[in-house]
Amino acid sequence: MTTRTPTSAAIAASPAATGTPARSATRSLLTCVVVASPLWAVVSLTQAAGRDGFDITRHPLSALSNGSLGWLQIANFLVAGALLAIGATGLRRALHGTPGSTWAPRLVRISGIGMMAAGLFVMDPVDGFPAGTPAGEAAALTWRSYAHFAAGSITFTSLIAACYVLGRHFSRIGHRGYAIASRVAGTTLLIGNGWAMGGGKAGTLTLAVGAITAMLSISVIANRYRRIH
């Protein structure tokens, strides 16, 4: 019995395999995806560790967009989101002709657009951060907070879906390790977000772990296809 290898067929049929300029362009686009998640994670966690009054078990990473250094996290959302949105084209080329080649890139692009929107709409100061903010939840939220939460929901939902679609992609082409890792990453974000939304203890931490895990899994997958191309 002959086993067809969709990955090989996809590479042969993809724009990246038709010539050096196209291949170089695809690699550059995939590099955008590779870089986006580690960049966002490092910038976010560095600020979380160093900014006065921030507690990752009480404050979401989005709250870092407030205060005198808030522009760093705003820029972080905008740059990482743009890299994902632009780089999704490279993922589409790399996955051409394989299961998930349509929806995985679309979902990655949507998550990038959602991140940019989350950067533009800054959530309100919360629970003592930045310094001087009253402790506890605000009595009322501004429209910017609601817009930020909506953008975050879009981002998280699309990341979760992208992880599951990529899990199916790797199952279909016979890469069990990547298939399991993708699904675990998506489930980590699903559970982390659900725990946070349900008011679970240290929910902002579980959300951060889930979001970073899902994002890094996308970067690892993009890097795999970047090496191939």
mmCIF file with all atom_site columns, C-alpha atoms in Angstrom:
data_model
loop_
_atom_site.group_PDB
_atom_site.id
_atom_site.type_symbol
_atom_site.label_atom_id
_atom_site.label_alt_id
_atom_site.label_comp_id
_atom_site.label_asym_id
_atom_site.label_entity_id
_atom_site.label_seq_id
_atom_site.pdbx_PDB_ins_code
_atom_site.Cartn_x
_atom_site.Cartn_y
_atom_site.Cartn_z
_atom_site.occupancy
_atom_site.B_iso_or_equiv
_atom_site.pdbx_formal_charge
_atom_site.auth_seq_id
_atom_site.auth_comp_id
_atom_site.auth_asym_id
_atom_site.auth_atom_id
_atom_site.pdbx_PDB_model_num
ATOM 1   C CA . MET A 1 1   ? 0.000   0.000  0.000  1.00 0.00 ? 1   MET A CA 1
ATOM 2   C CA . THR A 1 2   ? 1.400   3.414  -0.991 1.00 0.00 ? 2   THR A CA 1
ATOM 3   C CA . THR A 1 3   ? 1.011   6.274  1.447  1.00 0.00 ? 3   THR A CA 1
ATOM 4   C CA . ARG A 1 4   ? 0.603   9.646  -0.158 1.00 0.00 ? 4   ARG A CA 1
ATOM 5   C CA . THR A 1 5   ? 2.515   12.471 1.507  1.00 0.00 ? 5   THR A CA 1
ATOM 6   C CA . PRO A 1 6   ? 0.436   15.641 1.312  1.00 0.00 ? 6   PRO A CA 1
ATOM 7   C CA . THR A 1 7   ? 3.294   17.741 2.612  1.00 0.00 ? 7   THR A CA 1
ATOM 8   C CA . SER A 1 8   ? 5.560   16.832 -0.289 1.00 0.00 ? 8   SER A CA 1
ATOM 9   C CA . ALA A 1 9   ? 2.770   17.356 -2.779 1.00 0.00 ? 9   ALA A CA 1
ATOM 10  C CA . ALA A 1 10  ? 1.962   20.686 -1.218 1.00 0.00 ? 10  ALA A CA 1
ATOM 11  C CA . ILE A 1 11  ? 5.547   21.855 -1.414 1.00 0.00 ? 11  ILE A CA 1
ATOM 12  C CA . ALA A 1 12  ? 5.780   20.894 -5.059 1.00 0.00 ? 12  ALA A CA 1
ATOM 13  C CA . ALA A 1 13  ? 2.566   22.743 -5.878 1.00 0.00 ? 13  ALA A CA 1
ATOM 14  C CA . SER A 1 14  ? 3.072   25.777 -3.690 1.00 0.00 ? 14  SER A CA 1
ATOM 15  C CA . PRO A 1 15  ? 4.255   29.170 -4.924 1.00 0.00 ? 15  PRO A CA 1
ATOM 16  C CA . ALA A 1 16  ? 7.335   28.784 -2.727 1.00 0.00 ? 16  ALA A CA 1
ATOM 17  C CA . ALA A 1 17  ? 8.556   25.902 -4.884 1.00 0.00 ? 17  ALA A CA 1
ATOM 18  C CA . THR A 1 18  ? 8.099   27.603 -8.235 1.00 0.00 ? 18  THR A CA 1
ATOM 19  C CA . GLY A 1 19  ? 11.141  29.842 -8.070 1.00 0.00 ? 19  GLY A CA 1
ATOM 20  C CA . THR A 1 20  ? 13.713  31.499 -5.858 1.00 0.00 ? 20  THR A CA 1
ATOM 21  C CA . PRO A 1 21  ? 11.934  34.882 -5.465 1.00 0.00 ? 21  PRO A CA 1
ATOM 22  C CA . ALA A 1 22  ? 8.662   33.193 -4.503 1.00 0.00 ? 22  ALA A CA 1
ATOM 23  C CA . ARG A 1 23  ? 10.432  30.845 -2.106 1.00 0.00 ? 23  ARG A CA 1
ATOM 24  C CA . SER A 1 24  ? 12.298  33.741 -0.510 1.00 0.00 ? 24  SER A CA 1
ATOM 25  C CA . ALA A 1 25  ? 9.055   35.699 -0.121 1.00 0.00 ? 25  ALA A CA 1
ATOM 26  C CA . THR A 1 26  ? 7.338   32.746 1.535  1.00 0.00 ? 26  THR A CA 1
ATOM 27  C CA . ARG A 1 27  ? 10.226  32.267 3.948  1.00 0.00 ? 27  ARG A CA 1
ATOM 28  C CA . SER A 1 28  ? 10.111  35.962 4.838  1.00 0.00 ? 28  SER A CA 1
ATOM 29  C CA . LEU A 1 29  ? 6.386   35.798 5.482  1.00 0.00 ? 29  LEU A CA 1
ATOM 30  C CA . LEU A 1 30  ? 6.792   32.696 7.635  1.00 0.00 ? 30  LEU A CA 1
ATOM 31  C CA . THR A 1 31  ? 9.534   34.479 9.563  1.00 0.00 ? 31  THR A CA 1
ATOM 32  C CA . CYS A 1 32  ? 6.946   37.096 10.528 1.00 0.00 ? 32  CYS A CA 1
ATOM 33  C CA . VAL A 1 33  ? 4.862   34.371 12.180 1.00 0.00 ? 33  VAL A CA 1
ATOM 34  C CA . VAL A 1 34  ? 7.916   32.778 13.780 1.00 0.00 ? 34  VAL A CA 1
ATOM 35  C CA . VAL A 1 35  ? 8.968   36.068 15.378 1.00 0.00 ? 35  VAL A CA 1
ATOM 36  C CA . ALA A 1 36  ? 5.541   37.386 16.429 1.00 0.00 ? 36  ALA A CA 1
ATOM 37  C CA . SER A 1 37  ? 4.779   35.137 19.385 1.00 0.00 ? 37  SER A CA 1
ATOM 38  C CA . PRO A 1 38  ? 8.195   35.084 21.115 1.00 0.00 ? 38  PRO A CA 1
ATOM 39  C CA . LEU A 1 39  ? 8.384   38.848 20.681 1.00 0.00 ? 39  LEU A CA 1
ATOM 40  C CA . TRP A 1 40  ? 4.998   39.394 22.296 1.00 0.00 ? 40  TRP A CA 1
ATOM 41  C CA . ALA A 1 41  ? 5.730   36.940 25.105 1.00 0.00 ? 41  ALA A CA 1
ATOM 42  C CA . VAL A 1 42  ? 9.174   38.343 25.954 1.00 0.00 ? 42  VAL A CA 1
ATOM 43  C CA . VAL A 1 43  ? 8.066   41.980 25.917 1.00 0.00 ? 43  VAL A CA 1
ATOM 44  C CA . SER A 1 44  ? 4.962   41.199 27.974 1.00 0.00 ? 44  SER A CA 1
ATOM 45  C CA . LEU A 1 45  ? 6.680   39.013 30.578 1.00 0.00 ? 45  LEU A CA 1
ATOM 46  C CA . THR A 1 46  ? 9.629   41.375 30.937 1.00 0.00 ? 46  THR A CA 1
ATOM 47  C CA . GLN A 1 47  ? 7.248   44.200 31.752 1.00 0.00 ? 47  GLN A CA 1
ATOM 48  C CA . ALA A 1 48  ? 5.195   41.972 34.046 1.00 0.00 ? 48  ALA A CA 1
ATOM 49  C CA . ALA A 1 49  ? 8.332   41.216 36.049 1.00 0.00 ? 49  ALA A CA 1
ATOM 50  C CA . GLY A 1 50  ? 9.626   44.760 36.151 1.00 0.00 ? 50  GLY A CA 1
ATOM 51  C CA . ARG A 1 51  ? 6.752   47.216 36.333 1.00 0.00 ? 51  ARG A CA 1
ATOM 52  C CA . ASP A 1 52  ? 5.842   48.528 39.749 1.00 0.00 ? 52  ASP A CA 1
ATOM 53  C CA . GLY A 1 53  ? 2.622   47.146 41.181 1.00 0.00 ? 53  GLY A CA 1
ATOM 54  C CA . PHE A 1 54  ? 1.951   44.580 38.456 1.00 0.00 ? 54  PHE A CA 1
ATOM 55  C CA . ASP A 1 55  ? 0.972   41.104 39.663 1.00 0.00 ? 55  ASP A CA 1
ATOM 56  C CA . ILE A 1 56  ? 0.386   38.529 36.944 1.00 0.00 ? 56  ILE A CA 1
ATOM 57  C CA . THR A 1 57  ? -1.880  36.524 39.266 1.00 0.00 ? 57  THR A CA 1
ATOM 58  C CA . ARG A 1 58  ? -4.197  39.551 39.567 1.00 0.00 ? 58  ARG A CA 1
ATOM 59  C CA . HIS A 1 59  ? -3.624  41.653 36.463 1.00 0.00 ? 59  HIS A CA 1
ATOM 60  C CA . PRO A 1 60  ? -3.986  40.592 32.827 1.00 0.00 ? 60  PRO A CA 1
ATOM 61  C CA . LEU A 1 61  ? -1.030  41.281 30.550 1.00 0.00 ? 61  LEU A CA 1
ATOM 62  C CA . SER A 1 62  ? -3.287  43.683 28.664 1.00 0.00 ? 62  SER A CA 1
ATOM 63  C CA . ALA A 1 63  ? -3.284  45.980 31.706 1.00 0.00 ? 63  ALA A CA 1
ATOM 64  C CA . LEU A 1 64  ? 0.356   46.772 30.909 1.00 0.00 ? 64  LEU A CA 1
ATOM 65  C CA . SER A 1 65  ? -0.963  49.110 28.201 1.00 0.00 ? 65  SER A CA 1
ATOM 66  C CA . ASN A 1 66  ? -1.770  51.577 30.997 1.00 0.00 ? 66  ASN A CA 1
ATOM 67  C CA . GLY A 1 67  ? 0.566   53.957 32.760 1.00 0.00 ? 67  GLY A CA 1
ATOM 68  C CA . SER A 1 68  ? 3.574   55.960 31.624 1.00 0.00 ? 68  SER A CA 1
ATOM 69  C CA . LEU A 1 69  ? 5.142   52.918 29.970 1.00 0.00 ? 69  LEU A CA 1
ATOM 70  C CA . GLY A 1 70  ? 1.865   51.717 28.498 1.00 0.00 ? 70  GLY A CA 1
ATOM 71  C CA . TRP A 1 71  ? 3.029   52.596 24.996 1.00 0.00 ? 71  TRP A CA 1
ATOM 72  C CA . LEU A 1 72  ? 5.413   49.613 25.138 1.00 0.00 ? 72  LEU A CA 1
ATOM 73  C CA . GLN A 1 73  ? 2.590   47.096 25.463 1.00 0.00 ? 73  GLN A CA 1
ATOM 74  C CA . ILE A 1 74  ? 0.438   48.959 22.960 1.00 0.00 ? 74  ILE A CA 1
ATOM 75  C CA . ALA A 1 75  ? 3.302   48.778 20.447 1.00 0.00 ? 75  ALA A CA 1
ATOM 76  C CA . ASN A 1 76  ? 3.816   45.131 21.389 1.00 0.00 ? 76  ASN A CA 1
ATOM 77  C CA . PHE A 1 77  ? 0.202   44.293 20.504 1.00 0.00 ? 77  PHE A CA 1
ATOM 78  C CA . LEU A 1 78  ? 0.350   46.266 17.261 1.00 0.00 ? 78  LEU A CA 1
ATOM 79  C CA . VAL A 1 79  ? 3.669   44.855 16.026 1.00 0.00 ? 79  VAL A CA 1
ATOM 80  C CA . ALA A 1 80  ? 2.998   41.228 16.978 1.00 0.00 ? 80  ALA A CA 1
ATOM 81  C CA . GLY A 1 81  ? -0.514  41.412 15.555 1.00 0.00 ? 81  GLY A CA 1
ATOM 82  C CA . ALA A 1 82  ? 0.733   42.891 12.291 1.00 0.00 ? 82  ALA A CA 1
ATOM 83  C CA . LEU A 1 83  ? 3.392   40.183 12.001 1.00 0.00 ? 83  LEU A CA 1
ATOM 84  C CA . LEU A 1 84  ? 0.765   37.465 12.431 1.00 0.00 ? 84  LEU A CA 1
ATOM 85  C CA . ALA A 1 85  ? -1.671  39.090 10.005 1.00 0.00 ? 85  ALA A CA 1
ATOM 86  C CA . ILE A 1 86  ? 0.986   39.584 7.328  1.00 0.00 ? 86  ILE A CA 1
ATOM 87  C CA . GLY A 1 87  ? 2.745   36.281 7.932  1.00 0.00 ? 87  GLY A CA 1
ATOM 88  C CA . ALA A 1 88  ? -0.472  34.290 7.561  1.00 0.00 ? 88  ALA A CA 1
ATOM 89  C CA . THR A 1 89  ? 0.004   34.580 3.795  1.00 0.00 ? 89  THR A CA 1
ATOM 90  C CA . GLY A 1 90  ? 3.231   32.605 4.118  1.00 0.00 ? 90  GLY A CA 1
ATOM 91  C CA . LEU A 1 91  ? 1.431   29.953 6.141  1.00 0.00 ? 91  LEU A CA 1
ATOM 92  C CA . ARG A 1 92  ? -1.226  29.719 3.440  1.00 0.00 ? 92  ARG A CA 1
ATOM 93  C CA . ARG A 1 93  ? 1.452   29.154 0.800  1.00 0.00 ? 93  ARG A CA 1
ATOM 94  C CA . ALA A 1 94  ? 3.274   26.594 2.913  1.00 0.00 ? 94  ALA A CA 1
ATOM 95  C CA . LEU A 1 95  ? 0.105   24.596 3.629  1.00 0.00 ? 95  LEU A CA 1
ATOM 96  C CA . HIS A 1 96  ? -1.196  24.802 0.050  1.00 0.00 ? 96  HIS A CA 1
ATOM 97  C CA . GLY A 1 97  ? -3.010  21.644 -0.992 1.00 0.00 ? 97  GLY A CA 1
ATOM 98  C CA . THR A 1 98  ? -3.109  20.057 2.468  1.00 0.00 ? 98  THR A CA 1
ATOM 99  C CA . PRO A 1 99  ? -5.911  19.713 5.051  1.00 0.00 ? 99  PRO A CA 1
ATOM 100 C CA . GLY A 1 100 ? -6.403  22.993 6.867  1.00 0.00 ? 100 GLY A CA 1
ATOM 101 C CA . SER A 1 101 ? -4.668  25.058 4.202  1.00 0.00 ? 101 SER A CA 1
ATOM 102 C CA . THR A 1 102 ? -7.641  27.429 3.974  1.00 0.00 ? 102 THR A CA 1
ATOM 103 C CA . TRP A 1 103 ? -8.738  27.924 7.548  1.00 0.00 ? 103 TRP A CA 1
ATOM 104 C CA . ALA A 1 104 ? -5.494  27.736 9.520  1.00 0.00 ? 104 ALA A CA 1
ATOM 105 C CA . PRO A 1 105 ? -4.000  30.819 7.792  1.00 0.00 ? 105 PRO A CA 1
ATOM 106 C CA . ARG A 1 106 ? -7.319  32.666 7.972  1.00 0.00 ? 106 ARG A CA 1
ATOM 107 C CA . LEU A 1 107 ? -7.588  32.052 11.692 1.00 0.00 ? 107 LEU A CA 1
ATOM 108 C CA . VAL A 1 108 ? -3.992  33.130 12.282 1.00 0.00 ? 108 VAL A CA 1
ATOM 109 C CA . ARG A 1 109 ? -4.677  36.325 10.331 1.00 0.00 ? 109 ARG A CA 1
ATOM 110 C CA . ILE A 1 110 ? -7.853  36.988 12.335 1.00 0.00 ? 110 ILE A CA 1
ATOM 111 C CA . SER A 1 111 ? -5.922  36.517 15.586 1.00 0.00 ? 111 SER A CA 1
ATOM 112 C CA . GLY A 1 112 ? -3.362  39.057 14.381 1.00 0.00 ? 112 GLY A CA 1
ATOM 113 C CA . ILE A 1 113 ? -6.049  41.577 13.515 1.00 0.00 ? 113 ILE A CA 1
ATOM 114 C CA . GLY A 1 114 ? -7.634  40.955 16.913 1.00 0.00 ? 114 GLY A CA 1
ATOM 115 C CA . MET A 1 115 ? -4.303  41.654 18.623 1.00 0.00 ? 115 MET A CA 1
ATOM 116 C CA . MET A 1 116 ? -3.933  44.936 16.773 1.00 0.00 ? 116 MET A CA 1
ATOM 117 C CA . ALA A 1 117 ? -7.438  45.934 17.835 1.00 0.00 ? 117 ALA A CA 1
ATOM 118 C CA . ALA A 1 118 ? -6.603  44.967 21.432 1.00 0.00 ? 118 ALA A CA 1
ATOM 119 C CA . GLY A 1 119 ? -3.616  47.297 21.216 1.00 0.00 ? 119 GLY A CA 1
ATOM 120 C CA . LEU A 1 120 ? -5.659  50.183 19.875 1.00 0.00 ? 120 LEU A CA 1
ATOM 121 C CA . PHE A 1 121 ? -8.406  49.831 22.488 1.00 0.00 ? 121 PHE A CA 1
ATOM 122 C CA . VAL A 1 122 ? -6.717  49.983 25.881 1.00 0.00 ? 122 VAL A CA 1
ATOM 123 C CA . MET A 1 123 ? -8.504  48.384 28.820 1.00 0.00 ? 123 MET A CA 1
ATOM 124 C CA . ASP A 1 124 ? -9.159  50.420 31.941 1.00 0.00 ? 124 ASP A CA 1
ATOM 125 C CA . PRO A 1 125 ? -6.698  50.468 34.867 1.00 0.00 ? 125 PRO A CA 1
ATOM 126 C CA . VAL A 1 126 ? -7.579  47.624 37.213 1.00 0.00 ? 126 VAL A CA 1
ATOM 127 C CA . ASP A 1 127 ? -7.130  46.492 40.819 1.00 0.00 ? 127 ASP A CA 1
ATOM 128 C CA . GLY A 1 128 ? -4.294  48.780 41.875 1.00 0.00 ? 128 GLY A CA 1
ATOM 129 C CA . PHE A 1 129 ? -2.438  48.898 38.547 1.00 0.00 ? 129 PHE A CA 1
ATOM 130 C CA . PRO A 1 130 ? -0.986  51.263 37.522 1.00 0.00 ? 130 PRO A CA 1
ATOM 131 C CA . ALA A 1 131 ? 0.049   52.626 40.918 1.00 0.00 ? 131 ALA A CA 1
ATOM 132 C CA . GLY A 1 132 ? -2.664  54.849 42.326 1.00 0.00 ? 132 GLY A CA 1
ATOM 133 C CA . THR A 1 133 ? -5.552  52.906 40.801 1.00 0.00 ? 133 THR A CA 1
ATOM 134 C CA . PRO A 1 134 ? -8.122  51.861 43.445 1.00 0.00 ? 134 PRO A CA 1
ATOM 135 C CA . ALA A 1 135 ? -7.991  48.206 44.475 1.00 0.00 ? 135 ALA A CA 1
ATOM 136 C CA . GLY A 1 136 ? -10.672 45.846 43.199 1.00 0.00 ? 136 GLY A CA 1
ATOM 137 C CA . GLU A 1 137 ? -12.798 45.902 40.076 1.00 0.00 ? 137 GLU A CA 1
ATOM 138 C CA . ALA A 1 138 ? -13.977 49.209 38.630 1.00 0.00 ? 138 ALA A CA 1
ATOM 139 C CA . ALA A 1 139 ? -17.610 50.097 39.249 1.00 0.00 ? 139 ALA A CA 1
ATOM 140 C CA . ALA A 1 140 ? -18.119 50.803 35.539 1.00 0.00 ? 140 ALA A CA 1
ATOM 141 C CA . LEU A 1 141 ? -16.117 50.138 32.403 1.00 0.00 ? 141 LEU A CA 1
ATOM 142 C CA . THR A 1 142 ? -15.460 52.515 29.528 1.00 0.00 ? 142 THR A CA 1
ATOM 143 C CA . TRP A 1 143 ? -16.333 51.627 25.963 1.00 0.00 ? 143 TRP A CA 1
ATOM 144 C CA . ARG A 1 144 ? -12.627 51.131 25.281 1.00 0.00 ? 144 ARG A CA 1
ATOM 145 C CA . SER A 1 145 ? -12.524 48.318 27.819 1.00 0.00 ? 145 SER A CA 1
ATOM 146 C CA . TYR A 1 146 ? -15.503 46.618 26.181 1.00 0.00 ? 146 TYR A CA 1
ATOM 147 C CA . ALA A 1 147 ? -13.840 46.999 22.775 1.00 0.00 ? 147 ALA A CA 1
ATOM 148 C CA . HIS A 1 148 ? -10.612 45.557 24.168 1.00 0.00 ? 148 HIS A CA 1
ATOM 149 C CA . PHE A 1 149 ? -12.415 42.555 25.646 1.00 0.00 ? 149 PHE A CA 1
ATOM 150 C CA . ALA A 1 150 ? -14.217 41.944 22.360 1.00 0.00 ? 150 ALA A CA 1
ATOM 151 C CA . ALA A 1 151 ? -10.910 42.087 20.478 1.00 0.00 ? 151 ALA A CA 1
ATOM 152 C CA . GLY A 1 152 ? -9.391  39.706 23.009 1.00 0.00 ? 152 GLY A CA 1
ATOM 153 C CA . SER A 1 153 ? -12.252 37.250 22.591 1.00 0.00 ? 153 SER A CA 1
ATOM 154 C CA . ILE A 1 154 ? -11.765 37.277 18.828 1.00 0.00 ? 154 ILE A CA 1
ATOM 155 C CA . THR A 1 155 ? -8.029  36.743 19.255 1.00 0.00 ? 155 THR A CA 1
ATOM 156 C CA . PHE A 1 156 ? -8.345  33.868 21.713 1.00 0.00 ? 156 PHE A CA 1
ATOM 157 C CA . THR A 1 157 ? -11.136 32.116 19.813 1.00 0.00 ? 157 THR A CA 1
ATOM 158 C CA . SER A 1 158 ? -9.248  32.264 16.525 1.00 0.00 ? 158 SER A CA 1
ATOM 159 C CA . LEU A 1 159 ? -6.016  31.058 18.167 1.00 0.00 ? 159 LEU A CA 1
ATOM 160 C CA . ILE A 1 160 ? -7.803  28.100 19.750 1.00 0.00 ? 160 ILE A CA 1
ATOM 161 C CA . ALA A 1 161 ? -9.476  27.223 16.459 1.00 0.00 ? 161 ALA A CA 1
ATOM 162 C CA . ALA A 1 162 ? -6.198  27.598 14.542 1.00 0.00 ? 162 ALA A CA 1
ATOM 163 C CA . CYS A 1 163 ? -4.481  25.182 16.929 1.00 0.00 ? 163 CYS A CA 1
ATOM 164 C CA . TYR A 1 164 ? -7.209  22.584 16.440 1.00 0.00 ? 164 TYR A CA 1
ATOM 165 C CA . VAL A 1 165 ? -7.228  23.011 12.672 1.00 0.00 ? 165 VAL A CA 1
ATOM 166 C CA . LEU A 1 166 ? -3.450  22.581 12.614 1.00 0.00 ? 166 LEU A CA 1
ATOM 167 C CA . GLY A 1 167 ? -3.823  19.536 14.862 1.00 0.00 ? 167 GLY A CA 1
ATOM 168 C CA . ARG A 1 168 ? -6.111  17.989 12.267 1.00 0.00 ? 168 ARG A CA 1
ATOM 169 C CA . HIS A 1 169 ? -3.695  19.021 9.515  1.00 0.00 ? 169 HIS A CA 1
ATOM 170 C CA . PHE A 1 170 ? -0.812  17.168 11.141 1.00 0.00 ? 170 PHE A CA 1
ATOM 171 C CA . SER A 1 171 ? -2.972  14.142 11.931 1.00 0.00 ? 171 SER A CA 1
ATOM 172 C CA . ARG A 1 172 ? -3.951  13.866 8.288  1.00 0.00 ? 172 ARG A CA 1
ATOM 173 C CA . ILE A 1 173 ? -0.366  14.087 7.029  1.00 0.00 ? 173 ILE A CA 1
ATOM 174 C CA . GLY A 1 174 ? 0.962   11.656 9.613  1.00 0.00 ? 174 GLY A CA 1
ATOM 175 C CA . HIS A 1 175 ? 2.866   13.892 12.041 1.00 0.00 ? 175 HIS A CA 1
ATOM 176 C CA . ARG A 1 176 ? 1.463   12.682 15.348 1.00 0.00 ? 176 ARG A CA 1
ATOM 177 C CA . GLY A 1 177 ? 3.755   14.750 17.593 1.00 0.00 ? 177 GLY A CA 1
ATOM 178 C CA . TYR A 1 178 ? 2.801   18.050 15.996 1.00 0.00 ? 178 TYR A CA 1
ATOM 179 C CA . ALA A 1 179 ? -0.857  17.005 15.967 1.00 0.00 ? 179 ALA A CA 1
ATOM 180 C CA . ILE A 1 180 ? -0.855  16.328 19.711 1.00 0.00 ? 180 ILE A CA 1
ATOM 181 C CA . ALA A 1 181 ? 1.147   19.461 20.527 1.00 0.00 ? 181 ALA A CA 1
ATOM 182 C CA . SER A 1 182 ? -1.206  21.677 18.517 1.00 0.00 ? 182 SER A CA 1
ATOM 183 C CA . ARG A 1 183 ? -4.276  20.295 20.241 1.00 0.00 ? 183 ARG A CA 1
ATOM 184 C CA . VAL A 1 184 ? -2.676  20.548 23.675 1.00 0.00 ? 184 VAL A CA 1
ATOM 185 C CA . ALA A 1 185 ? -1.786  24.188 22.976 1.00 0.00 ? 185 ALA A CA 1
ATOM 186 C CA . GLY A 1 186 ? -5.330  25.002 21.888 1.00 0.00 ? 186 GLY A CA 1
ATOM 187 C CA . THR A 1 187 ? -6.785  23.219 24.910 1.00 0.00 ? 187 THR A CA 1
ATOM 188 C CA . THR A 1 188 ? -4.409  25.072 27.248 1.00 0.00 ? 188 THR A CA 1
ATOM 189 C CA . LEU A 1 189 ? -5.735  28.397 26.003 1.00 0.00 ? 189 LEU A CA 1
ATOM 190 C CA . LEU A 1 190 ? -9.331  27.153 26.043 1.00 0.00 ? 190 LEU A CA 1
ATOM 191 C CA . ILE A 1 191 ? -9.051  26.065 29.677 1.00 0.00 ? 191 ILE A CA 1
ATOM 192 C CA . GLY A 1 192 ? -6.969  29.063 30.744 1.00 0.00 ? 192 GLY A CA 1
ATOM 193 C CA . ASN A 1 193 ? -9.415  31.519 29.219 1.00 0.00 ? 193 ASN A CA 1
ATOM 194 C CA . GLY A 1 194 ? -12.420 29.670 30.592 1.00 0.00 ? 194 GLY A CA 1
ATOM 195 C CA . TRP A 1 195 ? -10.910 29.626 34.080 1.00 0.00 ? 195 TRP A CA 1
ATOM 196 C CA . ALA A 1 196 ? -10.178 33.340 33.909 1.00 0.00 ? 196 ALA A CA 1
ATOM 197 C CA . MET A 1 197 ? -13.617 34.236 32.568 1.00 0.00 ? 197 MET A CA 1
ATOM 198 C CA . GLY A 1 198 ? -15.201 32.141 35.315 1.00 0.00 ? 198 GLY A CA 1
ATOM 199 C CA . GLY A 1 199 ? -13.401 34.117 37.993 1.00 0.00 ? 199 GLY A CA 1
ATOM 200 C CA . GLY A 1 200 ? -11.040 31.297 38.943 1.00 0.00 ? 200 GLY A CA 1
ATOM 201 C CA . LYS A 1 201 ? -8.142  31.937 41.311 1.00 0.00 ? 201 LYS A CA 1
ATOM 202 C CA . ALA A 1 202 ? -5.114  33.431 39.500 1.00 0.00 ? 202 ALA A CA 1
ATOM 203 C CA . GLY A 1 203 ? -7.183  33.421 36.313 1.00 0.00 ? 203 GLY A CA 1
ATOM 204 C CA . THR A 1 204 ? -5.043  36.122 34.732 1.00 0.00 ? 204 THR A CA 1
ATOM 205 C CA . LEU A 1 205 ? -2.048  33.800 35.103 1.00 0.00 ? 205 LEU A CA 1
ATOM 206 C CA . THR A 1 206 ? -3.825  30.818 33.519 1.00 0.00 ? 206 THR A CA 1
ATOM 207 C CA . LEU A 1 207 ? -4.935  33.062 30.676 1.00 0.00 ? 207 LEU A CA 1
ATOM 208 C CA . ALA A 1 208 ? -1.378  34.303 30.124 1.00 0.00 ? 208 ALA A CA 1
ATOM 209 C CA . VAL A 1 209 ? -0.017  30.745 30.121 1.00 0.00 ? 209 VAL A CA 1
ATOM 210 C CA . GLY A 1 210 ? -2.709  29.602 27.685 1.00 0.00 ? 210 GLY A CA 1
ATOM 211 C CA . ALA A 1 211 ? -2.279  32.540 25.308 1.00 0.00 ? 211 ALA A CA 1
ATOM 212 C CA . ILE A 1 212 ? 1.503   32.278 25.205 1.00 0.00 ? 212 ILE A CA 1
ATOM 213 C CA . THR A 1 213 ? 1.384   28.496 24.758 1.00 0.00 ? 213 THR A CA 1
ATOM 214 C CA . ALA A 1 214 ? -1.027  28.738 21.819 1.00 0.00 ? 214 ALA A CA 1
ATOM 215 C CA . MET A 1 215 ? 0.891   31.579 20.205 1.00 0.00 ? 215 MET A CA 1
ATOM 216 C CA . LEU A 1 216 ? 4.247   29.831 20.545 1.00 0.00 ? 216 LEU A CA 1
ATOM 217 C CA . SER A 1 217 ? 2.828   26.661 19.009 1.00 0.00 ? 217 SER A CA 1
ATOM 218 C CA . ILE A 1 218 ? 1.885   28.674 15.910 1.00 0.00 ? 218 ILE A CA 1
ATOM 219 C CA . SER A 1 219 ? 5.429   30.051 15.772 1.00 0.00 ? 219 SER A CA 1
ATOM 220 C CA . VAL A 1 220 ? 6.953   26.571 16.070 1.00 0.00 ? 220 VAL A CA 1
ATOM 221 C CA . ILE A 1 221 ? 4.777   25.303 13.228 1.00 0.00 ? 221 ILE A CA 1
ATOM 222 C CA . ALA A 1 222 ? 5.646   28.298 11.053 1.00 0.00 ? 222 ALA A CA 1
ATOM 223 C CA . ASN A 1 223 ? 9.328   27.658 11.746 1.00 0.00 ? 223 ASN A CA 1
ATOM 224 C CA . ARG A 1 224 ? 8.921   24.035 10.673 1.00 0.00 ? 224 ARG A CA 1
ATOM 225 C CA . TYR A 1 225 ? 7.582   25.096 7.292  1.00 0.00 ? 225 TYR A CA 1
ATOM 226 C CA . ARG A 1 226 ? 10.141  27.862 7.022  1.00 0.00 ? 226 ARG A CA 1
ATOM 227 C CA . ARG A 1 227 ? 12.911  25.239 7.288  1.00 0.00 ? 227 ARG A CA 1
ATOM 228 C CA . ILE A 1 228 ? 11.251  23.126 4.603  1.00 0.00 ? 228 ILE A CA 1
ATOM 229 C CA . HIS A 1 229 ? 11.028  26.078 2.236  1.00 0.00 ? 229 HIS A CA 1
#
